[in-house]
Structures are given as structure tokens and as C-alpha cells.
C-alpha atoms as a PDB file:
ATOM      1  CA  UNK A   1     -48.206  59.596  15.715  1.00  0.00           C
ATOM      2  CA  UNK A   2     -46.254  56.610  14.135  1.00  0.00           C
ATOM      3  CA  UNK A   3     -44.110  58.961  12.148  1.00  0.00           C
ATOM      4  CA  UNK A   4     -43.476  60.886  15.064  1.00  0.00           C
ATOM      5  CA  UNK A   5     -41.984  57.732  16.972  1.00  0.00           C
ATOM      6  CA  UNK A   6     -39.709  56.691  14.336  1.00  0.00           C
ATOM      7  CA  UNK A   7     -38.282  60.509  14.087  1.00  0.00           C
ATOM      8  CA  UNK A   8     -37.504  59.985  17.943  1.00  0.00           C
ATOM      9  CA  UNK A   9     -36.158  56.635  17.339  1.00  0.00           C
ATOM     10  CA  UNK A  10     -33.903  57.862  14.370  1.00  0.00           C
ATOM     11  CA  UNK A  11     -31.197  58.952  16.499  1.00  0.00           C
ATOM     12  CA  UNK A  12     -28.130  60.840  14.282  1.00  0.00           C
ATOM     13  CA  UNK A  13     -24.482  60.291  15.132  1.00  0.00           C
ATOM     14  CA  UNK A  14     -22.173  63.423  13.893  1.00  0.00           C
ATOM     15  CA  UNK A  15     -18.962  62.586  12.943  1.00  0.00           C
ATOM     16  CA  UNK A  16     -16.443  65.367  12.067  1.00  0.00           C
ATOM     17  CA  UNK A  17     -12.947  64.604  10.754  1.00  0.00           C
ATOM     18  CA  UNK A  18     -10.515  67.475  11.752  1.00  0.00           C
ATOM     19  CA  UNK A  19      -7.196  68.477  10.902  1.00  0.00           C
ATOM     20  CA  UNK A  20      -6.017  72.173  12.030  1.00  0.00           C
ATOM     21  CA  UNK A  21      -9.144  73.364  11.594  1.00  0.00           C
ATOM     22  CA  UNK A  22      -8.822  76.415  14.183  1.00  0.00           C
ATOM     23  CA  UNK A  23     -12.117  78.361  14.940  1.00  0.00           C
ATOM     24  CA  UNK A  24     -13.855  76.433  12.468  1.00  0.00           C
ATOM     25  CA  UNK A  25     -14.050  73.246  14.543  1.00  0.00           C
ATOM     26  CA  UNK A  26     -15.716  75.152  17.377  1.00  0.00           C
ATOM     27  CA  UNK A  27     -18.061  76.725  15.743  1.00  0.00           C
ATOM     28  CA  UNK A  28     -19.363  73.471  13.318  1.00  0.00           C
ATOM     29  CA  UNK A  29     -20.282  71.812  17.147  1.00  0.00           C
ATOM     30  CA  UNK A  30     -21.701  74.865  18.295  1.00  0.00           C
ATOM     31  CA  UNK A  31     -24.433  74.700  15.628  1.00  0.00           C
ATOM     32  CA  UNK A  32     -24.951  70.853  16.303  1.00  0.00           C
ATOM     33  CA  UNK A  33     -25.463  71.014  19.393  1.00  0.00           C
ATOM     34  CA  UNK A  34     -27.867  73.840  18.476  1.00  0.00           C
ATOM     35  CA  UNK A  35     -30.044  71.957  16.133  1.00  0.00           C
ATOM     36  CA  UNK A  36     -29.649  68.307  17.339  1.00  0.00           C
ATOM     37  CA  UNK A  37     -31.200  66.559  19.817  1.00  0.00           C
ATOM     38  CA  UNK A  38     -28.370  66.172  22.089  1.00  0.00           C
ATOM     39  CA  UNK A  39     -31.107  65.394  25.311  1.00  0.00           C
ATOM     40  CA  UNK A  40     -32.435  62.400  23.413  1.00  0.00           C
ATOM     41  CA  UNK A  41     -29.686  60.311  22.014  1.00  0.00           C
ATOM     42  CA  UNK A  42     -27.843  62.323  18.876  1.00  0.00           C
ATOM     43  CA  UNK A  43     -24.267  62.216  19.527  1.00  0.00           C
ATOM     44  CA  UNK A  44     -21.389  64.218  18.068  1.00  0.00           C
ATOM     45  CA  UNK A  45     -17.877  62.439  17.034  1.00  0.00           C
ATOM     46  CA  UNK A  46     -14.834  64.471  16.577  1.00  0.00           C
ATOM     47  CA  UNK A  47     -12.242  62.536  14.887  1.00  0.00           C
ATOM     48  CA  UNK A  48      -8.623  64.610  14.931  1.00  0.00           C
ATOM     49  CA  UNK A  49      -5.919  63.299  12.390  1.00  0.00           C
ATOM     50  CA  UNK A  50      -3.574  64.677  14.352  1.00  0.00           C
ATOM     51  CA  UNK A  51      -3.492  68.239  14.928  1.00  0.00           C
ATOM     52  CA  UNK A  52      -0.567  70.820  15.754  1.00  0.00           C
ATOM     53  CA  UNK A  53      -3.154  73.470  15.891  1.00  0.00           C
ATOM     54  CA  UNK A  54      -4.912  72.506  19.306  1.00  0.00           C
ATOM     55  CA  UNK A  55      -7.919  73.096  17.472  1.00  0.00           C
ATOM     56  CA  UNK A  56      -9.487  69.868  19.160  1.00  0.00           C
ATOM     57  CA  UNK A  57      -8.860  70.956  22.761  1.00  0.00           C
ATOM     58  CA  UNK A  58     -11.436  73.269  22.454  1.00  0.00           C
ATOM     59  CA  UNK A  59     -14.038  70.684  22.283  1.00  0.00           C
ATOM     60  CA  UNK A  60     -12.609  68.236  24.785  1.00  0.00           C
ATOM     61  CA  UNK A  61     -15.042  67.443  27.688  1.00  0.00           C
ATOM     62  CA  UNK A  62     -17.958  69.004  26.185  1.00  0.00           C
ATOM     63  CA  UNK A  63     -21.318  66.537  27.152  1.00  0.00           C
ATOM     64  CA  UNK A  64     -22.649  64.524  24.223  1.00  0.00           C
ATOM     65  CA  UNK A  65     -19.392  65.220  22.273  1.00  0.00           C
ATOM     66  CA  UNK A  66     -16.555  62.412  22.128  1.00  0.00           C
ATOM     67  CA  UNK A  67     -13.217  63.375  21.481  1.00  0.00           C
ATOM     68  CA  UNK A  68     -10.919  60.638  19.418  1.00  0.00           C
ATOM     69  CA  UNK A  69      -7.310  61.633  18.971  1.00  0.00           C
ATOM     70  CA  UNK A  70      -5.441  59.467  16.091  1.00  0.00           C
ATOM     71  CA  UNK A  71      -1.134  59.594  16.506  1.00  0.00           C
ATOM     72  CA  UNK A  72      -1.267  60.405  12.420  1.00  0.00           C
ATOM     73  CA  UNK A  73      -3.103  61.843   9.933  1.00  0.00           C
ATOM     74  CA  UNK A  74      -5.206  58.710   8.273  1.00  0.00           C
ATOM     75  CA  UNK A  75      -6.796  60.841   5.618  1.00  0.00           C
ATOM     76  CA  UNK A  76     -10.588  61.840   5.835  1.00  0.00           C
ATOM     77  CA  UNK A  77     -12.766  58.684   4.185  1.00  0.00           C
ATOM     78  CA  UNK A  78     -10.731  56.085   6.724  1.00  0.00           C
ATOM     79  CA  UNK A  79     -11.248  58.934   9.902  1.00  0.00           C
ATOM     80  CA  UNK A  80     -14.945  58.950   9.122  1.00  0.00           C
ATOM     81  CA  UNK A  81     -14.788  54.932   9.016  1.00  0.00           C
ATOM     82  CA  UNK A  82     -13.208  54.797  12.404  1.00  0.00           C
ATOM     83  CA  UNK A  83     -15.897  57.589  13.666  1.00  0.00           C
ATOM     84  CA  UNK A  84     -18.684  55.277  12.111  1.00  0.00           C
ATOM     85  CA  UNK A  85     -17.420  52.202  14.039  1.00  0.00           C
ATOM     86  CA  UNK A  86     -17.653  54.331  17.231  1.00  0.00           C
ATOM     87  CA  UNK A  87     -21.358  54.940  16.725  1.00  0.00           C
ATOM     88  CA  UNK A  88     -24.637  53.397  17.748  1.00  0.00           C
ATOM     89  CA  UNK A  89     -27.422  55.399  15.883  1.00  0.00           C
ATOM     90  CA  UNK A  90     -29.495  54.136  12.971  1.00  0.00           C
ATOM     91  CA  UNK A  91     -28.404  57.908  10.990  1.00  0.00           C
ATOM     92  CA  UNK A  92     -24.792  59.073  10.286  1.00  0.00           C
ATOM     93  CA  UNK A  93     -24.037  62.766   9.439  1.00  0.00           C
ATOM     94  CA  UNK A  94     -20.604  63.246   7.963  1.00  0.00           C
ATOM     95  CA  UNK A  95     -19.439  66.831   7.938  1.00  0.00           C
ATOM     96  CA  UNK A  96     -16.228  68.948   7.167  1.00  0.00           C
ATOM     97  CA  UNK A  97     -14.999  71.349  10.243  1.00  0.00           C
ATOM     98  CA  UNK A  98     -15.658  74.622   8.008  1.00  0.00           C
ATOM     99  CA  UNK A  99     -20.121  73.840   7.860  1.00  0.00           C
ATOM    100  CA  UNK A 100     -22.291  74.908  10.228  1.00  0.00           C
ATOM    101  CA  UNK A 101     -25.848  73.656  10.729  1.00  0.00           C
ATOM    102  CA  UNK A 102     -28.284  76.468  10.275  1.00  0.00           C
ATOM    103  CA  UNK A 103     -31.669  74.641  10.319  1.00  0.00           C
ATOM    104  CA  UNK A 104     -32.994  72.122  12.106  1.00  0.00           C
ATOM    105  CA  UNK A 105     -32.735  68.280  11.258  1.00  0.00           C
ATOM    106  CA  UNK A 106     -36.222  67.081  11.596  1.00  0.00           C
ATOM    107  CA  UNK A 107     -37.056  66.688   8.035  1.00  0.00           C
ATOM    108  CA  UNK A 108     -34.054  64.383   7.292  1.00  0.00           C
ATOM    109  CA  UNK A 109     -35.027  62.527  10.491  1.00  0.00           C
ATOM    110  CA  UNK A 110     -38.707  62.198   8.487  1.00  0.00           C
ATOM    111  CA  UNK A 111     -37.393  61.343   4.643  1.00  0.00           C
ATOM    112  CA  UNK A 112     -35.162  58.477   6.447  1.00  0.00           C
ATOM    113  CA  UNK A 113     -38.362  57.191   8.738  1.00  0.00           C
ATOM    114  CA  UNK A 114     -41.012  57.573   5.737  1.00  0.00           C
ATOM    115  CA  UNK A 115     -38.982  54.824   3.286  1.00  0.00           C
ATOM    116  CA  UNK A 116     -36.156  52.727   4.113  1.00  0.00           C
ATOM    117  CA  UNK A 117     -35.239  52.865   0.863  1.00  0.00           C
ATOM    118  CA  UNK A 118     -33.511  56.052   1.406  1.00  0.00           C
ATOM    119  CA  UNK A 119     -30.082  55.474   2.209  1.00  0.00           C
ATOM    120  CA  UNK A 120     -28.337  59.531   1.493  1.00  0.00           C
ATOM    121  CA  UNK A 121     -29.844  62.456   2.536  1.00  0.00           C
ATOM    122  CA  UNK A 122     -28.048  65.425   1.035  1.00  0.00           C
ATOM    123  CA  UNK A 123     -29.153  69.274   2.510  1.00  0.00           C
ATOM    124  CA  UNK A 124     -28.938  72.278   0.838  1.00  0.00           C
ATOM    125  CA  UNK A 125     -25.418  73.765   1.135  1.00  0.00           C
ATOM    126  CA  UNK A 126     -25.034  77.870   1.343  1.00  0.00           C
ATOM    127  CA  UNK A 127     -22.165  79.611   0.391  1.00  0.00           C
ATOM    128  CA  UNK A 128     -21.035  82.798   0.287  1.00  0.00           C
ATOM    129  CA  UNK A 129     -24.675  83.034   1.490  1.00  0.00           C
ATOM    130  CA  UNK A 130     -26.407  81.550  -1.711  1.00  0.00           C
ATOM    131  CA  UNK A 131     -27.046  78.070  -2.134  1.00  0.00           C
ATOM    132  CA  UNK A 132     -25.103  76.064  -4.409  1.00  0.00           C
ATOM    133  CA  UNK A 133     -25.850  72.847  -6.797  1.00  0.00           C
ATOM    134  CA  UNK A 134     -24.219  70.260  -4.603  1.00  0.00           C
ATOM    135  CA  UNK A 135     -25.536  67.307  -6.572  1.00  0.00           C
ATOM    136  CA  UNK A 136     -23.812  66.490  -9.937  1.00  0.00           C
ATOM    137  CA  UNK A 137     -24.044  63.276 -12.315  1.00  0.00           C
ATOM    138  CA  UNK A 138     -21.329  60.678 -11.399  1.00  0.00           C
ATOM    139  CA  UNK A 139     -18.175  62.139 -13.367  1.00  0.00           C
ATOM    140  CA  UNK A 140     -17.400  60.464 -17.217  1.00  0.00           C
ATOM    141  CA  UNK A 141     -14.321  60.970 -18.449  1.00  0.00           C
ATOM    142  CA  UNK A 142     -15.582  63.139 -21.292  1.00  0.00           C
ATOM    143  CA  UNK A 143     -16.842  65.039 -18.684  1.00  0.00           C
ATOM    144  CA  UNK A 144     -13.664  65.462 -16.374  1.00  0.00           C
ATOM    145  CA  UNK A 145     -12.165  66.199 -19.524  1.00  0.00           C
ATOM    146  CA  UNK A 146     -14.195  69.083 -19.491  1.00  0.00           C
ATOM    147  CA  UNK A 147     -13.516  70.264 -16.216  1.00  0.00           C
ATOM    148  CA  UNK A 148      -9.591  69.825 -16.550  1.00  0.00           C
ATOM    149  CA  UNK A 149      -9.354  71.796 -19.690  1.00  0.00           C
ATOM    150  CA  UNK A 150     -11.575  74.919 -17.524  1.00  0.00           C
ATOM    151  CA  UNK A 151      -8.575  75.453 -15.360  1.00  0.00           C
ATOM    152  CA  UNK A 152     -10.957  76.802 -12.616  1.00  0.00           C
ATOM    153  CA  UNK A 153     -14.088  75.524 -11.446  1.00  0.00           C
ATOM    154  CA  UNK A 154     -16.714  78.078 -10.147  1.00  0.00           C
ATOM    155  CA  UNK A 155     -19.647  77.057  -8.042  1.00  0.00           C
ATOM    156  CA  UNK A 156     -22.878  77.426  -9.859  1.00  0.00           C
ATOM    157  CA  UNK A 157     -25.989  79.017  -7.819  1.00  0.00           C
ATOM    158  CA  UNK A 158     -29.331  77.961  -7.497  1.00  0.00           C
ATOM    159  CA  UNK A 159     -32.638  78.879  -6.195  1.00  0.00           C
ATOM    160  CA  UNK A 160     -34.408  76.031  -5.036  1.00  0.00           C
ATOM    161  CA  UNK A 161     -37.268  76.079  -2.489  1.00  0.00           C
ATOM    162  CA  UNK A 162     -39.029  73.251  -2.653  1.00  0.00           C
ATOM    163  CA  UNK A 163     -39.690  70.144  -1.039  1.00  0.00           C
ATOM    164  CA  UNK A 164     -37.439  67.081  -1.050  1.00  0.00           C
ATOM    165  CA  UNK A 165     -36.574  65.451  -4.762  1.00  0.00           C
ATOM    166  CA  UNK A 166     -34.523  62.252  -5.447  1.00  0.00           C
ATOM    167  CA  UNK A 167     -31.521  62.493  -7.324  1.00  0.00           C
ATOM    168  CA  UNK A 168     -29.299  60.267  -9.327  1.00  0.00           C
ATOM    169  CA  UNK A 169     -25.147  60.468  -9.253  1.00  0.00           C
ATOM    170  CA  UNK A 170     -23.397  62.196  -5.714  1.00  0.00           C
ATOM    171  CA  UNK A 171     -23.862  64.999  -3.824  1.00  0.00           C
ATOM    172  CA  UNK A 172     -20.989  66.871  -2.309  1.00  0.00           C
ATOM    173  CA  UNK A 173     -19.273  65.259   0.589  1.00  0.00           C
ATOM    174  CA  UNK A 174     -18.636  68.579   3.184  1.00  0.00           C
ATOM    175  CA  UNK A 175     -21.966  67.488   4.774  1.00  0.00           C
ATOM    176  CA  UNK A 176     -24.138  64.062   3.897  1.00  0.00           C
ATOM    177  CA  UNK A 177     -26.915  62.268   5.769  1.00  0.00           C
ATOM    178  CA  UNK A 178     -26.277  58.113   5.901  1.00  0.00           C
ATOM    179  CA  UNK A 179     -27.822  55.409   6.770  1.00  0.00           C
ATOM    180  CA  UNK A 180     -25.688  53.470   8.928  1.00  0.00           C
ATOM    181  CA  UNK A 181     -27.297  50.036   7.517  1.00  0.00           C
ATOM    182  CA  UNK A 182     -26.687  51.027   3.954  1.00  0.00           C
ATOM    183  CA  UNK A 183     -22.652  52.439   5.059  1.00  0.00           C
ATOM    184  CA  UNK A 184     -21.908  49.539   6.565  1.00  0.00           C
ATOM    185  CA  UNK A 185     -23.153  46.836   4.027  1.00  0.00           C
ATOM    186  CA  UNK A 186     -21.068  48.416   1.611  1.00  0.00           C
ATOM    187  CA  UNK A 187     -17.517  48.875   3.933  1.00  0.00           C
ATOM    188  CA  UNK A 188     -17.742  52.435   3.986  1.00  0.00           C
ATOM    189  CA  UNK A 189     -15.517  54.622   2.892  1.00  0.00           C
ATOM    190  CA  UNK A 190     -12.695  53.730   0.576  1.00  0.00           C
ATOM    191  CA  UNK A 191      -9.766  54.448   2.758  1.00  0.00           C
ATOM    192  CA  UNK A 192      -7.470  54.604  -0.592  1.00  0.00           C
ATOM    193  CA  UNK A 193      -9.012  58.093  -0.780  1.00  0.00           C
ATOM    194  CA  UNK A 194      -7.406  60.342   0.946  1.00  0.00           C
ATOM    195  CA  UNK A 195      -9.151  63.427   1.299  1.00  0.00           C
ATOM    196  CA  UNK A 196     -11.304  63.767  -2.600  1.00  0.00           C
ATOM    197  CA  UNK A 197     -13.319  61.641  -4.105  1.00  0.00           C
ATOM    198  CA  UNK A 198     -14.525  59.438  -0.931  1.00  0.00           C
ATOM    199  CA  UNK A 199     -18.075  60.874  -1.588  1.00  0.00           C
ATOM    200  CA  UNK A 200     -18.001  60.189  -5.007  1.00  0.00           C
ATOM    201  CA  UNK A 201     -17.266  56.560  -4.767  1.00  0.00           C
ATOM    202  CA  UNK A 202     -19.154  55.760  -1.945  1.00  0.00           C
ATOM    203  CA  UNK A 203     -22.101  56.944  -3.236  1.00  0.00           C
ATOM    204  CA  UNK A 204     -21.622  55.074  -6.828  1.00  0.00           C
ATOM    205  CA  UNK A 205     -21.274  52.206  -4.594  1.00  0.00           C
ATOM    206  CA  UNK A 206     -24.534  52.859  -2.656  1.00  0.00           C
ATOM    207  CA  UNK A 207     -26.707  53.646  -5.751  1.00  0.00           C
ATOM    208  CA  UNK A 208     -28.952  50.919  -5.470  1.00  0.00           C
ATOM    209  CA  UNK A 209     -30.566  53.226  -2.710  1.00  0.00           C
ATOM    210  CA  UNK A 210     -32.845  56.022  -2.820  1.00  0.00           C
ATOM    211  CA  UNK A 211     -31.054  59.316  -2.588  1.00  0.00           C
ATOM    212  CA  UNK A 212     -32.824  62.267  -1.472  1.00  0.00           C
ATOM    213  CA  UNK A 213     -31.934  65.960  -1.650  1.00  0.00           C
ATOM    214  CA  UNK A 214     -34.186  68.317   0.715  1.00  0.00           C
ATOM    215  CA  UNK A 215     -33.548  72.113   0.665  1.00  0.00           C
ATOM    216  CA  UNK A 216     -35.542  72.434   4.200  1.00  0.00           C
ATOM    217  CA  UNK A 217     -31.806  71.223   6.112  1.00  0.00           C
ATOM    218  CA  UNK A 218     -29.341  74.241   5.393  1.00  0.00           C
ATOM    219  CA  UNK A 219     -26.150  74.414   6.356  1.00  0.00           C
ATOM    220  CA  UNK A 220     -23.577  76.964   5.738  1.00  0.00           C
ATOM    221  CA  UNK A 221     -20.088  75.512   4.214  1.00  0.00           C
ATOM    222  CA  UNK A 222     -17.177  77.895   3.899  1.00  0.00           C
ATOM    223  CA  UNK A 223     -15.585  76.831   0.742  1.00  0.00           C
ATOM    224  CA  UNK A 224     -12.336  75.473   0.792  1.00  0.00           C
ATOM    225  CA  UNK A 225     -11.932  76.238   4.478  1.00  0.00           C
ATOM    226  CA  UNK A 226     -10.990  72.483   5.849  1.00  0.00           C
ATOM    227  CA  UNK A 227      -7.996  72.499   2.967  1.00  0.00           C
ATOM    228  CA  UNK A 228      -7.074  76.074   2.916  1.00  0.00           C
ATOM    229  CA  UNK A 229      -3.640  75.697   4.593  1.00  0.00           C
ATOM    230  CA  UNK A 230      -2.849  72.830   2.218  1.00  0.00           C
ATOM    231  CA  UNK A 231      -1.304  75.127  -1.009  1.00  0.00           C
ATOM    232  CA  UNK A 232      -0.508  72.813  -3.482  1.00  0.00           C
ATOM    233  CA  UNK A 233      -0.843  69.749  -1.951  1.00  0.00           C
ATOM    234  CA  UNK A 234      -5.166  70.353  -2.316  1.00  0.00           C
ATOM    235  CA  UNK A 235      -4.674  69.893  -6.041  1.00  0.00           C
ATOM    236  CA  UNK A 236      -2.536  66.910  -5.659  1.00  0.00           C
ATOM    237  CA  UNK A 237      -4.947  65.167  -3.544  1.00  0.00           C
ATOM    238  CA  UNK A 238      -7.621  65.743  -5.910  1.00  0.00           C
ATOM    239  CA  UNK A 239      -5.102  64.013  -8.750  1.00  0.00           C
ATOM    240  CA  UNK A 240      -4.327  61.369  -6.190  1.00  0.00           C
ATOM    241  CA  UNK A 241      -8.504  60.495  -5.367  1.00  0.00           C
ATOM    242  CA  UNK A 242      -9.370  60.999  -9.081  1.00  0.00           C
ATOM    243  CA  UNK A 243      -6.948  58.399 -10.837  1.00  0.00           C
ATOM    244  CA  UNK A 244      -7.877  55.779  -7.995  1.00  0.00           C
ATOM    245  CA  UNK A 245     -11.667  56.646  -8.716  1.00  0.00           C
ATOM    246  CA  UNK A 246     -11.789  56.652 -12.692  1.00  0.00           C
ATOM    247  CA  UNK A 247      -9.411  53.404 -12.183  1.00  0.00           C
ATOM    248  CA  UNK A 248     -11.976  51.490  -9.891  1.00  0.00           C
ATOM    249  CA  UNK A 249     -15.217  52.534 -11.668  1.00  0.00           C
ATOM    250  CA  UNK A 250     -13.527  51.681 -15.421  1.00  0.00           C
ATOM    251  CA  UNK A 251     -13.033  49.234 -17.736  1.00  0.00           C
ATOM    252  CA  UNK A 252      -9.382  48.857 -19.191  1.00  0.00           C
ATOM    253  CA  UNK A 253     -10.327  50.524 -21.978  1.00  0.00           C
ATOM    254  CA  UNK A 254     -11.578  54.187 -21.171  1.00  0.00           C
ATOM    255  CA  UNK A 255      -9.124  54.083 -17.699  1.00  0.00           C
ATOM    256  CA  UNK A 256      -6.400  53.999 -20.697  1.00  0.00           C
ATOM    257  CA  UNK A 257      -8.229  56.631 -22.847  1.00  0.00           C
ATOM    258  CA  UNK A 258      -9.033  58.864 -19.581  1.00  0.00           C
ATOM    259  CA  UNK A 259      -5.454  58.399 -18.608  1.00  0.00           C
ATOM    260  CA  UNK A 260      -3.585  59.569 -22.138  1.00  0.00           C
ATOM    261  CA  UNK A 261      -6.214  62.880 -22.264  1.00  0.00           C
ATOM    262  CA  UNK A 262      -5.535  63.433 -18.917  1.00  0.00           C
ATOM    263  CA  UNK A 263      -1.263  63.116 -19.500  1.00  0.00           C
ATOM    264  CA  UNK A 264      -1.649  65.408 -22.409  1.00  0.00           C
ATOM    265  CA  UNK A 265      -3.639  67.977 -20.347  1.00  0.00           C
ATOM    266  CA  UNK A 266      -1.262  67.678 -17.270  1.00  0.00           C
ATOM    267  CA  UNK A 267       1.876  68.241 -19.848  1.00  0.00           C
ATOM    268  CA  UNK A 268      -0.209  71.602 -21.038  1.00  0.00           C
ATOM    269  CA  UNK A 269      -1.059  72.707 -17.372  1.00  0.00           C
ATOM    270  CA  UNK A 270       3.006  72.017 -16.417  1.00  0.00           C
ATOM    271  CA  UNK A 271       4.117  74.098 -19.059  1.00  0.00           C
ATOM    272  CA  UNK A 272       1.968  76.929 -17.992  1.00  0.00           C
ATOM    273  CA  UNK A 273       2.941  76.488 -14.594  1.00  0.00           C
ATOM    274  CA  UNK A 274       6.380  77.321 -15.399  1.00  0.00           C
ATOM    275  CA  UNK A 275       5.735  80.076 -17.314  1.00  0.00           C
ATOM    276  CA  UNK A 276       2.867  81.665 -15.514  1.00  0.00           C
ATOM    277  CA  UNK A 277       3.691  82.993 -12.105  1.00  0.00           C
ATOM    278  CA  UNK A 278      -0.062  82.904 -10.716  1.00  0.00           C
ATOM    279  CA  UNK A 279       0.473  79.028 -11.594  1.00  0.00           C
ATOM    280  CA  UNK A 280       3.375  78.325 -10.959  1.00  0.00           C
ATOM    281  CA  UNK A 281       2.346  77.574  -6.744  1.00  0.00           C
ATOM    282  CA  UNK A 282       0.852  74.487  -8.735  1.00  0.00           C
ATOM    283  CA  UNK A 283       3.797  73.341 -10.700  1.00  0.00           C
ATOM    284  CA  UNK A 284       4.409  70.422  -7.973  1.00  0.00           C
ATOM    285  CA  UNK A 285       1.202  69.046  -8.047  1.00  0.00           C
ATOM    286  CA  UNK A 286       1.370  68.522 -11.758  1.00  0.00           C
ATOM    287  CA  UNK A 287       4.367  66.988 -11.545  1.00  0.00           C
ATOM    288  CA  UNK A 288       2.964  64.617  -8.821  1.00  0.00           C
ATOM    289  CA  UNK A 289      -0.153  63.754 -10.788  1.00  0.00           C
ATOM    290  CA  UNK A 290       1.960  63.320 -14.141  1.00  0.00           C
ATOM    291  CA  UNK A 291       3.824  60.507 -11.859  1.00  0.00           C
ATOM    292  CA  UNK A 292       0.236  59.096 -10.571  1.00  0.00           C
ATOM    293  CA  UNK A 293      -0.952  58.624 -14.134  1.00  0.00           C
ATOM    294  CA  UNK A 294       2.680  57.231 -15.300  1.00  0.00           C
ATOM    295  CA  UNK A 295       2.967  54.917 -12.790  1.00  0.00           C
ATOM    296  CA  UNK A 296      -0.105  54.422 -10.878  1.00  0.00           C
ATOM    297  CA  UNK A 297      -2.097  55.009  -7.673  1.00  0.00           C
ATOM    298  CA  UNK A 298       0.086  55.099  -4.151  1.00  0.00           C
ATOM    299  CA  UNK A 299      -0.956  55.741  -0.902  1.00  0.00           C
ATOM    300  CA  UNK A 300      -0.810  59.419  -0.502  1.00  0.00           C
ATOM    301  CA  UNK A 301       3.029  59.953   2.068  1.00  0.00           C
ATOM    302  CA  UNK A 302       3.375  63.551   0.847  1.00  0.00           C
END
């Protein structure tokens, strides 16, 4: 019965960042307001960085839904930090336009009421309608060294149906449960991030916390959907949040030696980008991340 009362008390706050996200945007409230609570205090935040699509019209007036129109794009971490200092609810659920809830939220409400120690509750994500392993150890360089020199990354599958399980490290960002005590003692998101990395460094920030993952919250994520219409500019922005991230979370000494592997890979990935046409759409954002690791982090004006 006392369980019970805190799930009702346990109110979540959605808050979706979106940026010419067409259909998508429509559909990701849709399922909300299928599977939470909208009659007894769960909320849903859209936060547009603004659109030219007119994707965000087509949730505009809808009840329980609030509608927050910026005059530029602020990039996703400091959009979810103005959506968080909108809300009023003890649980935060930060999403991407391209997931759709396709379970119900109960169970998250119960692994946040059952210890307070939980501060990140991260559900199982389905794509391409398996689910994938959306919680990773926090990246080393030896191990982004590893993932540069793979030139492509490929989701790896798993089969996991059983209960909730704690985790160490970060889970991935397209859809995480928060406790809004724990995201605002440590300032939120990062704003420096632009668009990758936020989750990563938020959560090595929170990891004195419990995190939990629990397969029995699904929700279906269409890969790459909320930075589709970016072309090269998505593999910049992943140069751009990873030098800021391996610079804040390092000591002088490996940010130099992750910086000098990571020149001499970028050099290698340029050169095939001029000779390859299938890479050469990427030739740009080598160049840009060669500058980033020459002459350090900016804010991202591209």
C-alpha cells in the first residue's frame, strides 16, 4: 500500500528537445501520452531549438503538453536544462523525438520509490525491433582508440528478459529516467555539449548514485533519426562533444596521449576521405575535428 503511494506521488516530467524532427515528434507524444499518467500529474515538455520544419505546431495546444519555442538552436544538453527548470516532478524523462514509449512506466516509477539511492533509470531500447546494449563502461582512451580505428560502429543485440540490474558507466542518452534531486545537485547538463556526449558526462558526474537498468520499460528508438538531416555535421559534433569530454574527465597526461592517437587517426581517416568517394561526404568533419584537437574545444557555430 506504501509502495503504491509513492508510485502515485512520483510524478514524471517528459522533456523532449526537438529540432526538425517532422513526424517523429508527433508520434514520440502520442506514445506518452499513451503510457503516462497524464490525469494525475505527469507532464510532457517540448523544447524546439528552433525549427523551419513546423514540426512543433503539431503539438501546440495539446492538454498536459507545454510547448517552449527558443529564437536559436541552443544544442540538446542546455534545451533539456531549460526543460528541467520548467518542471515540478520528483522524476525527469529525457528523450530524443525519433523514441516512442511502448510499455508502460510503472516499474521505473517503483525502482525510483523502492531506494532513493537510485538516481538513473535506463529502459530497454529496441531497434530495428531487437533490443540493443544501451549501457557501456565510461569510454578510456584505449578504448575510443578502438572505436576510431573501426571506422563504423554497429549496434550489438541482446536478449535480456529479466528483472532490473544495476550497472556501472552510462547508458545511452535517446531516452533516460532522472531524478530531478540528483540532476539538479550536479547542474545538469553540460551545456558545452552540443548534441554528443551530454549523457556520457552527466552520468560520470552522477556516479555516486545507484543506476538501474530494467528491461520491463521498452521503448522503440529509430536510430539516427533526430540527426539524420545533419550529413556531415553528425560526425563533427561527435568530434566536438568527445575532445571536450576526454578533456574534462583527464589528467594532462593521457588528454595529451588521447589527443596525438587521435591526430594520427584523423590524418589516416582525411586521407581516405579524399580518396574514397563513399567517404569523402566526411572529409569536412575531419578537417573540423583535426582543428578541435590542434587548437582546442569551441562552442560549436557551424
Amino acid at each position: 500500500m506504501i509502495e503504491r503511494g509513492l508510485r502515485r506521488r512520483l510524478e514524471i516530467t517528459a522533456i523532449i528537445v526537438n529540432f526538425n524532427s517532422g513526424s517523429r515528434l508527433e508520434q514520440c507524444v502520442m506514445s506518452l501520452r499513451r503510457y503516462l499518467n497524464m490525469s494525475s500529474g505527469d507532464r510532457i515538455i517540448v523544447i524546439d531549438n528552433a525549427s523551419t520544419d513546423g514540426s512543433e505546431t503539431v503539438v501546440a495546444g495539446l492538454p498536459c503538453v507545454d510547448l517552449v519555442k527558443l529564437p536559436k538552436n541552443i544544442g540538446y544538453g542546455a534545451a533539456c536544462n531549460h526543460g528541467a527548470a520548467l518542471a515540478r516532478s520528483p522524476l525527469l524523462l529525457f528523450l530524443n523525438p525519433d523514441v516512442r514509449l511502448i510499455s508502460p512506466v510503472e516499474a521505473i516509477r517503483g525502482d525510483f520509490a523502492s531506494d532513493p539511492q537510485v538516481v538513473c533509470v535506463a529502459p530497454m531500447i529496441v531497434e530495428r525491433g531487437q533490443a540493443i546494449r544501451s549501457i557501456r563502461p565510461f569510454p578510456t582512451i584505449w578504448s575510443d582508440l578502438a572505436h576510431e580505428l573501426s571506422f563504423r560502429r554497429r549496434p550489438e543485440y541482446v536478449s535480456i528478459d529479466t528483472g532490473p540490474m544495476e550497472f556501472s558507466g552510462y547508458a545511452q542518452g535517446s531516452c533516460l529516467f532522472i531524478r530531478t534531486s540528483s540532476f539538479e545537485k550536479v547542474g545538469g547538463f553540460d551545456p558545452a555539449f552540443f548534441l554528443y556526449y551530454e549523457e556520457t558526462d552527466l552520468l560520470r558526474r552522477m556516479a555516486s548514485g545507484r543506476f538501474l537498468f530494467d528491461p520491463r520499460c521498452r521503448v522503440e528508438h529509430e536510430s539516427g533519426g533526430s540527426s539524420s538531416h545533419l550529413s556531415w555535421k553528425r560526425t563533427a559534433l561527435r568530434y566536438h562533444g568527445k575532445v571536450h569530454y576526454f578533456k574534462k574527465h583527464s589528467s594532462y597526461g593521457a588528454f595529451t596521449i588521447h589527443r596525438l592517437l587521435t591526430l594520427g587517426v584523423l590524418m589516416l581517416k582525411l586521407l581516405g576521405a579524399i580518396v574514397s568517394p563513399t567517404l569523402r561526404v566526411k572529409r569536412d568533419a575531419y578537417r573540423y575535428a583535426l582543428e578541435l584537437y590542434l587548437h582546442g574545444h569551441r562552442p560549436w557555430n557551424l
